[in-house]
Short mmCIF file of C-alpha atoms in Angstrom, two decimals:
data_model
loop_
_atom_site.label_atom_id
_atom_site.label_comp_id
_atom_site.label_asym_id
_atom_site.label_seq_id
_atom_site.Cartn_x
_atom_site.Cartn_y
_atom_site.Cartn_z
CA MET V 1 -4.63 8.62 -0.23
CA LYS V 2 -1.55 7.93 -0.94
CA VAL V 3 -0.15 4.15 -0.07
CA GLN V 4 1.16 3.00 3.08
CA ASN V 5 2.83 0.10 4.17
CA GLY V 6 1.13 -2.75 4.98
CA GLN V 7 -1.70 -2.35 1.97
CA ASN V 8 -1.54 -4.43 -1.21
CA VAL V 9 -0.96 -3.09 -5.01
CA HIS V 10 -1.14 -3.64 -8.24
CA VAL V 11 1.28 -1.87 -10.70
CA HIS V 12 2.78 -1.68 -13.70
CA TYR V 13 6.67 -1.76 -14.43
CA LYS V 14 9.67 -1.96 -16.43
CA GLY V 15 12.76 -2.42 -15.31
CA THR V 16 16.20 -1.38 -17.11
CA LEU V 17 19.97 -1.90 -15.93
CA LYS V 18 22.17 1.84 -16.48
CA ASP V 19 23.10 1.10 -20.12
CA GLY V 20 19.04 0.88 -20.41
CA THR V 21 19.33 -2.14 -21.55
CA GLU V 22 15.21 -3.31 -20.51
CA PHE V 23 15.75 -6.48 -17.83
CA ASP V 24 12.01 -7.00 -16.89
CA ASN V 25 8.38 -5.73 -18.02
CA SER V 26 5.45 -6.29 -15.88
CA ARG V 27 3.06 -5.06 -19.47
CA ARG V 28 4.64 -7.52 -22.00
CA ARG V 29 4.46 -10.33 -19.98
CA GLY V 30 0.77 -8.73 -19.76
CA THR V 31 0.10 -9.43 -16.16
CA PRO V 32 1.02 -6.45 -13.18
CA ALA V 33 1.96 -7.21 -10.29
CA SER V 34 0.55 -7.16 -6.98
CA PHE V 35 2.09 -7.61 -3.84
CA GLU V 36 2.05 -5.87 -0.20
CA VAL V 37 3.78 -2.51 0.25
CA GLY V 38 6.39 -3.27 2.54
CA SER V 39 6.77 -6.60 2.95
CA ARG V 40 9.90 -8.99 2.88
CA GLU V 41 8.11 -10.21 -1.09
CA LEU V 42 10.36 -7.53 -3.33
CA ILE V 43 13.43 -5.47 -2.86
CA ARG V 44 13.69 -3.02 -0.40
CA GLY V 45 13.76 -0.26 -3.46
CA PHE V 46 11.27 -1.22 -4.84
CA SER V 47 8.94 -1.64 -2.07
CA ASN V 48 9.46 1.69 -0.54
CA ALA V 49 9.43 3.76 -4.23
CA ILE V 50 5.88 2.55 -3.94
CA VAL V 51 5.17 4.42 -0.69
CA GLY V 52 3.53 8.01 -0.83
CA MET V 53 2.19 6.70 -4.58
CA GLU V 54 -1.14 7.53 -5.41
CA VAL V 55 -3.85 5.54 -7.78
CA GLY V 56 -2.81 6.64 -11.63
CA GLU V 57 -0.14 7.98 -10.51
CA THR V 58 3.61 7.27 -11.86
CA ARG V 59 7.20 7.25 -10.36
CA SER V 60 10.81 6.51 -11.98
CA VAL V 61 13.49 5.39 -9.65
CA THR V 62 17.26 4.23 -9.47
CA LEU V 63 17.87 1.87 -7.32
CA GLU V 64 21.81 1.26 -5.91
CA ALA V 65 22.48 -1.92 -6.09
CA GLU V 66 22.82 -1.98 -1.98
CA ASP V 67 18.81 -1.65 -2.22
CA ALA V 68 17.86 -3.90 -5.19
CA TYR V 69 20.31 -7.50 -4.90
CA GLY V 70 23.07 -6.23 -3.08
CA SER V 71 26.41 -6.50 -4.11
CA ARG V 72 28.30 -9.27 -5.89
CA ASP V 73 29.85 -11.57 -3.28
CA PRO V 74 33.13 -13.60 -3.87
CA LEU V 75 32.31 -16.19 -1.97
CA LEU V 76 29.36 -17.26 -4.00
CA LYS V 77 30.84 -19.41 -6.64
CA LYS V 78 31.00 -23.06 -6.26
CA THR V 79 33.05 -25.90 -8.35
CA VAL V 80 30.96 -28.93 -9.21
CA PRO V 81 32.36 -31.62 -11.45
CA LYS V 82 30.77 -32.36 -14.98
CA PRO V 83 29.49 -35.41 -14.24
CA GLU V 84 26.61 -34.07 -11.71
CA PHE V 85 24.71 -32.32 -14.88
CA GLY V 86 24.12 -35.85 -16.51
CA PRO V 87 26.19 -37.27 -19.30
CA ASP V 88 23.69 -35.17 -22.33
CA PHE V 89 24.13 -31.40 -20.75
CA GLU V 90 25.91 -28.57 -23.02
CA PHE V 91 28.13 -26.43 -21.09
CA ILE V 92 27.68 -23.01 -22.39
CA LEU V 93 30.12 -20.74 -21.01
CA GLY V 94 27.80 -17.21 -19.35
CA GLY V 95 24.68 -19.58 -19.78
CA THR V 96 22.19 -19.59 -16.82
CA ILE V 97 21.08 -22.98 -15.20
CA GLN V 98 18.49 -23.67 -12.65
CA GLY V 99 19.03 -26.47 -10.32
CA ARG V 100 18.22 -27.47 -6.55
CA ALA V 101 20.88 -27.92 -3.93
CA PRO V 102 21.37 -30.16 -0.85
CA THR V 103 18.74 -28.26 0.84
CA GLY V 104 16.22 -28.63 -1.82
CA GLN V 105 15.61 -25.30 -2.19
CA PRO V 106 15.51 -24.20 -5.71
CA PHE V 107 18.44 -21.31 -7.62
CA LEU V 108 19.41 -19.68 -10.37
CA ALA V 109 23.39 -19.76 -11.12
CA LYS V 110 25.77 -18.56 -14.55
CA ILE V 111 28.18 -21.16 -15.76
CA ASP V 112 31.44 -18.57 -14.93
CA GLU V 113 34.29 -21.03 -15.76
CA ILE V 114 34.15 -24.56 -17.87
CA ARG V 115 37.83 -26.58 -17.11
CA GLU V 116 38.71 -29.88 -18.19
CA GLU V 117 36.46 -31.79 -15.39
CA ASP V 118 34.32 -29.57 -13.34
CA VAL V 119 32.12 -26.34 -13.66
CA VAL V 120 32.33 -23.06 -11.53
CA LEU V 121 29.03 -21.45 -11.18
CA ASP V 122 28.54 -17.77 -10.13
CA LEU V 123 25.07 -18.18 -7.73
CA ASN V 124 25.07 -14.48 -6.77
CA HIS V 125 21.35 -12.94 -8.56
CA PRO V 126 22.40 -12.29 -11.98
CA LEU V 127 21.33 -8.74 -11.03
CA ALA V 128 23.39 -8.56 -8.15
CA GLY V 129 25.68 -5.94 -8.10
CA GLU V 130 23.73 -3.71 -11.01
CA GLN V 131 21.54 0.04 -10.49
CA LEU V 132 18.72 -0.80 -11.72
CA THR V 133 15.53 1.98 -12.74
CA PHE V 134 12.44 1.34 -12.40
CA GLU V 135 9.11 3.15 -14.15
CA ILE V 136 6.55 2.01 -11.66
CA GLU V 137 2.24 3.22 -12.10
CA LEU V 138 0.01 2.25 -9.26
CA LEU V 139 -3.20 0.89 -11.02
CA SER V 140 -4.90 0.17 -7.93
CA VAL V 141 -4.98 -0.52 -3.77
CA ASP V 142 -6.24 -3.22 -2.03
CA GLY V 143 -8.86 -4.04 0.22
CA PRO V 144 -11.25 -2.01 2.96
CA THR V 145 -7.96 -0.19 4.46
CA ALA V 146 -7.20 1.20 0.72
CA ASP V 147 -7.65 4.91 2.01
CA TRP V 148 -6.08 4.42 5.59
CA VAL V 149 -4.15 2.42 7.41
CA PRO V 150 -3.69 2.12 11.24
CA THR V 151 0.37 3.29 11.53
CA MET V 152 -1.21 7.23 9.86
CA ARG V 153 -1.30 9.93 11.50
CA LYS V 154 -3.90 10.60 13.91
CA ALA V 155 -5.09 14.37 11.70
CA GLU V 156 -4.76 12.16 8.64
CA LEU V 157 -6.58 9.60 9.92
CA LEU V 158 -9.36 12.20 11.59
CA GLU V 159 -9.63 13.20 7.75
CA VAL V 160 -10.34 9.86 6.29
CA ALA V 161 -12.93 9.21 9.02
CA LYS V 162 -14.73 12.89 8.28
CA ASP V 163 -14.16 12.39 4.83
CA ARG V 164 -16.75 8.74 5.80
CA GLY V 165 -19.47 11.19 7.63
CA LEU V 166 -17.93 9.93 10.75
CA SER V 167 -19.03 11.16 13.99
CA VAL V 168 -15.37 12.14 15.48
CA ASN V 169 -13.50 15.45 16.13
CA THR V 170 -10.26 16.86 17.16
CA ARG V 171 -10.87 15.92 20.80
CA SER V 172 -10.80 11.82 19.79
CA THR V 173 -8.04 9.99 20.46
CA LYS V 174 -6.38 8.27 17.88
CA ALA V 175 -7.62 4.94 18.95
CA GLN V 176 -11.84 6.26 18.76
CA ILE V 177 -10.53 7.27 15.19
CA ILE V 178 -9.48 4.11 13.91
CA SER V 179 -12.34 2.18 16.22
CA ALA V 180 -14.81 3.92 13.96
CA LEU V 181 -12.85 3.23 10.88
CA GLU V 182 -12.96 -0.06 11.27
CA ALA V 183 -16.99 -0.55 12.10
CA SER V 184 -17.85 1.99 9.06
CA ALA V 185 -15.94 -0.80 6.86
#
């Protein structure tokens, strides 16, 4: 059965930049990624690429910046006085720092410019503006709805119900088929 939005899945993936540089790899970390397809947990293009996959399938997808982390925003640069970093902080041009906004929200930033009294931080996501390629392997789908979801077409739901040996037919309404599937779970 093909993956639909709303299902929880487990995948391994490798992400590369346009030049082939690997920026992430779930196999190297030793842990598959788990998430709900269609949720806002992931970048839209990655989540959309999972829809329609079947367990065991591997798919390669290339995402433009708009479907990944968006374009770089020149307004996401902030000038910060050096004393805010503490006396022992080592400023490295191009280095990444972690911090907390006044609201307490954590952030990552790149040191874009080092001046005498302050530094300019680039608060764009490190992969903003980048074309990304993902090789994705669907390992498994969780839950009792792993082979169906209510948003499927009536014909697809009818096929699942018949495969389960349920007493439904083409005259059954979509609601009746869903009810039968839910009762059999």
